[in-house]
Amino acid sequence: MNSTDPVSGYQTYDQPPGAGRSARNQAAARRTALVICTIADIAAGLLGLWIVLYLLDANQANSFVEFVRGTADWLSGWAQDIFTMDTEGLRVVLNCGLPAVIYLLLGHGIAARLNRV
């Protein structure tokens, strides 16, 4: 079936997906998707690291632990005190775990969309 394109620039039905994109545009989209995935993974990793350090009762006076805590507080600032549990460990897991999961879902979802287009 040979369909004609009523508007130039749009993909016709007999073209394979991505046929209209140049190799340069596809490579740029892949690089952008990789950067977005990496940023999302780093953010989620730092939040997860803070959860582990907190649950293992790491030395709060250590400069590395302070850095991880400050970064995790900044990354999860919008989600602080969503959950108010009596158990402090559970509160940290939920209030930092939720942003970590959201960062992963959003980052990888946006990257998948960039690779698909």
PDB file of C-alpha atoms in Angstrom:
ATOM      1  CA  MET A   1       0.000   0.000   0.000  1.00  0.00           C
ATOM      2  CA  ASN A   2       1.569   3.262  -1.098  1.00  0.00           C
ATOM      3  CA  SER A   3       0.156   6.225   0.763  1.00  0.00           C
ATOM      4  CA  THR A   4       0.815   9.800  -0.153  1.00  0.00           C
ATOM      5  CA  ASP A   5       1.805  12.311   2.462  1.00  0.00           C
ATOM      6  CA  PRO A   6      -0.656  15.229   2.495  1.00  0.00           C
ATOM      7  CA  VAL A   7       1.719  17.394   4.533  1.00  0.00           C
ATOM      8  CA  SER A   8       5.427  17.336   3.870  1.00  0.00           C
ATOM      9  CA  GLY A   9       7.616  16.453   6.824  1.00  0.00           C
ATOM     10  CA  TYR A  10       5.299  13.851   8.340  1.00  0.00           C
ATOM     11  CA  GLN A  11       6.041  10.140   8.282  1.00  0.00           C
ATOM     12  CA  THR A  12       4.039   8.112   5.776  1.00  0.00           C
ATOM     13  CA  TYR A  13       2.722   4.653   6.530  1.00  0.00           C
ATOM     14  CA  ASP A  14       5.141   2.847   4.223  1.00  0.00           C
ATOM     15  CA  GLN A  15       8.257   4.345   5.842  1.00  0.00           C
ATOM     16  CA  PRO A  16      10.014   2.522   8.660  1.00  0.00           C
ATOM     17  CA  PRO A  17       9.972   4.296  12.032  1.00  0.00           C
ATOM     18  CA  GLY A  18      12.653   6.934  12.284  1.00  0.00           C
ATOM     19  CA  ALA A  19      13.180   7.046   8.518  1.00  0.00           C
ATOM     20  CA  GLY A  20      12.742  10.806   8.490  1.00  0.00           C
ATOM     21  CA  ARG A  21      15.434  11.401  11.112  1.00  0.00           C
ATOM     22  CA  SER A  22      19.015  11.840  10.129  1.00  0.00           C
ATOM     23  CA  ALA A  23      21.761   9.808  11.754  1.00  0.00           C
ATOM     24  CA  ARG A  24      22.996  12.967  13.466  1.00  0.00           C
ATOM     25  CA  ASN A  25      19.601  13.626  15.070  1.00  0.00           C
ATOM     26  CA  GLN A  26      19.335  10.018  16.215  1.00  0.00           C
ATOM     27  CA  ALA A  27      22.811  10.131  17.763  1.00  0.00           C
ATOM     28  CA  ALA A  28      22.003  13.414  19.523  1.00  0.00           C
ATOM     29  CA  ALA A  29      18.761  11.957  20.887  1.00  0.00           C
ATOM     30  CA  ARG A  30      20.627   8.885  22.169  1.00  0.00           C
ATOM     31  CA  ARG A  31      23.277  11.061  23.852  1.00  0.00           C
ATOM     32  CA  THR A  32      20.618  13.248  25.449  1.00  0.00           C
ATOM     33  CA  ALA A  33      18.745  10.162  26.656  1.00  0.00           C
ATOM     34  CA  LEU A  34      21.969   8.780  28.123  1.00  0.00           C
ATOM     35  CA  VAL A  35      22.639  12.038  29.982  1.00  0.00           C
ATOM     36  CA  ILE A  36      19.102  12.101  31.385  1.00  0.00           C
ATOM     37  CA  CYS A  37      19.366   8.453  32.506  1.00  0.00           C
ATOM     38  CA  THR A  38      22.734   9.111  34.125  1.00  0.00           C
ATOM     39  CA  ILE A  39      21.468  12.137  36.060  1.00  0.00           C
ATOM     40  CA  ALA A  40      18.400  10.216  37.243  1.00  0.00           C
ATOM     41  CA  ASP A  41      20.553   7.240  38.274  1.00  0.00           C
ATOM     42  CA  ILE A  42      22.993   9.443  40.204  1.00  0.00           C
ATOM     43  CA  ALA A  43      20.147  11.230  42.021  1.00  0.00           C
ATOM     44  CA  ALA A  44      18.479   7.947  42.951  1.00  0.00           C
ATOM     45  CA  GLY A  45      21.833   6.456  43.934  1.00  0.00           C
ATOM     46  CA  LEU A  46      22.612   9.314  46.304  1.00  0.00           C
ATOM     47  CA  LEU A  47      19.177   9.019  47.893  1.00  0.00           C
ATOM     48  CA  GLY A  48      19.617   5.277  48.243  1.00  0.00           C
ATOM     49  CA  LEU A  49      23.096   5.749  49.707  1.00  0.00           C
ATOM     50  CA  TRP A  50      21.712   8.131  52.312  1.00  0.00           C
ATOM     51  CA  ILE A  51      19.042   5.587  53.265  1.00  0.00           C
ATOM     52  CA  VAL A  52      21.696   2.892  53.709  1.00  0.00           C
ATOM     53  CA  LEU A  53      24.020   5.196  55.681  1.00  0.00           C
ATOM     54  CA  TYR A  54      21.156   6.248  57.946  1.00  0.00           C
ATOM     55  CA  LEU A  55      19.951   2.712  58.571  1.00  0.00           C
ATOM     56  CA  LEU A  56      23.513   1.552  59.321  1.00  0.00           C
ATOM     57  CA  ASP A  57      23.874   4.441  61.788  1.00  0.00           C
ATOM     58  CA  ALA A  58      26.833   6.049  60.030  1.00  0.00           C
ATOM     59  CA  ASN A  59      28.857   8.736  61.800  1.00  0.00           C
ATOM     60  CA  GLN A  60      26.925  11.961  61.174  1.00  0.00           C
ATOM     61  CA  ALA A  61      30.055  14.045  61.851  1.00  0.00           C
ATOM     62  CA  ASN A  62      31.945  12.474  58.923  1.00  0.00           C
ATOM     63  CA  SER A  63      32.340  14.872  55.985  1.00  0.00           C
ATOM     64  CA  PHE A  64      31.300  12.256  53.396  1.00  0.00           C
ATOM     65  CA  VAL A  65      28.166  11.393  55.367  1.00  0.00           C
ATOM     66  CA  GLU A  66      27.391  15.112  55.724  1.00  0.00           C
ATOM     67  CA  PHE A  67      27.782  15.571  51.957  1.00  0.00           C
ATOM     68  CA  VAL A  68      25.490  12.627  51.168  1.00  0.00           C
ATOM     69  CA  ARG A  69      22.922  13.821  53.707  1.00  0.00           C
ATOM     70  CA  GLY A  70      22.942  17.390  52.403  1.00  0.00           C
ATOM     71  CA  THR A  71      22.602  16.217  48.814  1.00  0.00           C
ATOM     72  CA  ALA A  72      19.811  13.813  49.731  1.00  0.00           C
ATOM     73  CA  ASP A  73      18.009  16.556  51.660  1.00  0.00           C
ATOM     74  CA  TRP A  74      18.276  18.852  48.626  1.00  0.00           C
ATOM     75  CA  LEU A  75      17.103  16.164  46.180  1.00  0.00           C
ATOM     76  CA  SER A  76      14.182  15.109  48.353  1.00  0.00           C
ATOM     77  CA  GLY A  77      13.289  18.557  49.655  1.00  0.00           C
ATOM     78  CA  TRP A  78       9.963  18.533  47.828  1.00  0.00           C
ATOM     79  CA  ALA A  79       9.021  15.230  49.475  1.00  0.00           C
ATOM     80  CA  GLN A  80      10.094  15.935  53.042  1.00  0.00           C
ATOM     81  CA  ASP A  81       7.536  14.952  55.639  1.00  0.00           C
ATOM     82  CA  ILE A  82       5.079  13.428  53.207  1.00  0.00           C
ATOM     83  CA  PHE A  83       5.139  10.441  55.536  1.00  0.00           C
ATOM     84  CA  THR A  84       5.221  11.144  59.259  1.00  0.00           C
ATOM     85  CA  MET A  85       5.959   7.853  60.950  1.00  0.00           C
ATOM     86  CA  ASP A  86       6.854   7.310  64.574  1.00  0.00           C
ATOM     87  CA  THR A  87       9.793   5.136  63.520  1.00  0.00           C
ATOM     88  CA  GLU A  88      12.552   7.462  62.290  1.00  0.00           C
ATOM     89  CA  GLY A  89      14.167   4.826  60.044  1.00  0.00           C
ATOM     90  CA  LEU A  90      10.911   4.108  58.234  1.00  0.00           C
ATOM     91  CA  ARG A  91      10.316   7.835  57.796  1.00  0.00           C
ATOM     92  CA  VAL A  92      13.737   8.292  56.153  1.00  0.00           C
ATOM     93  CA  VAL A  93      13.198   5.269  53.901  1.00  0.00           C
ATOM     94  CA  LEU A  94       9.814   6.503  52.700  1.00  0.00           C
ATOM     95  CA  ASN A  95      10.647  10.219  52.412  1.00  0.00           C
ATOM     96  CA  CYS A  96      13.868   9.532  50.467  1.00  0.00           C
ATOM     97  CA  GLY A  97      12.779   6.348  48.712  1.00  0.00           C
ATOM     98  CA  LEU A  98       9.770   7.921  47.047  1.00  0.00           C
ATOM     99  CA  PRO A  99      11.816  10.674  45.318  1.00  0.00           C
ATOM    100  CA  ALA A 100      14.415   8.085  44.271  1.00  0.00           C
ATOM    101  CA  VAL A 101      11.759   5.955  42.584  1.00  0.00           C
ATOM    102  CA  ILE A 102      10.163   9.005  40.960  1.00  0.00           C
ATOM    103  CA  TYR A 103      13.531  10.226  39.638  1.00  0.00           C
ATOM    104  CA  LEU A 104      14.203   6.790  38.149  1.00  0.00           C
ATOM    105  CA  LEU A 105      10.767   6.496  36.559  1.00  0.00           C
ATOM    106  CA  LEU A 106      10.790  10.011  35.126  1.00  0.00           C
ATOM    107  CA  GLY A 107      14.393   9.916  33.948  1.00  0.00           C
ATOM    108  CA  HIS A 108      14.156   6.556  32.246  1.00  0.00           C
ATOM    109  CA  GLY A 109      10.702   7.349  30.857  1.00  0.00           C
ATOM    110  CA  ILE A 110      11.897  10.577  29.264  1.00  0.00           C
ATOM    111  CA  ALA A 111      14.986   8.801  27.909  1.00  0.00           C
ATOM    112  CA  ALA A 112      12.857   6.014  26.412  1.00  0.00           C
ATOM    113  CA  ARG A 113      10.624   8.599  24.778  1.00  0.00           C
ATOM    114  CA  LEU A 114      13.635  10.398  23.292  1.00  0.00           C
ATOM    115  CA  ASN A 115      14.993   7.129  21.890  1.00  0.00           C
ATOM    116  CA  ARG A 116      11.619   6.199  20.409  1.00  0.00           C
ATOM    117  CA  VAL A 117      10.892   9.432  18.590  1.00  0.00           C
TER     118      VAL A 117
END
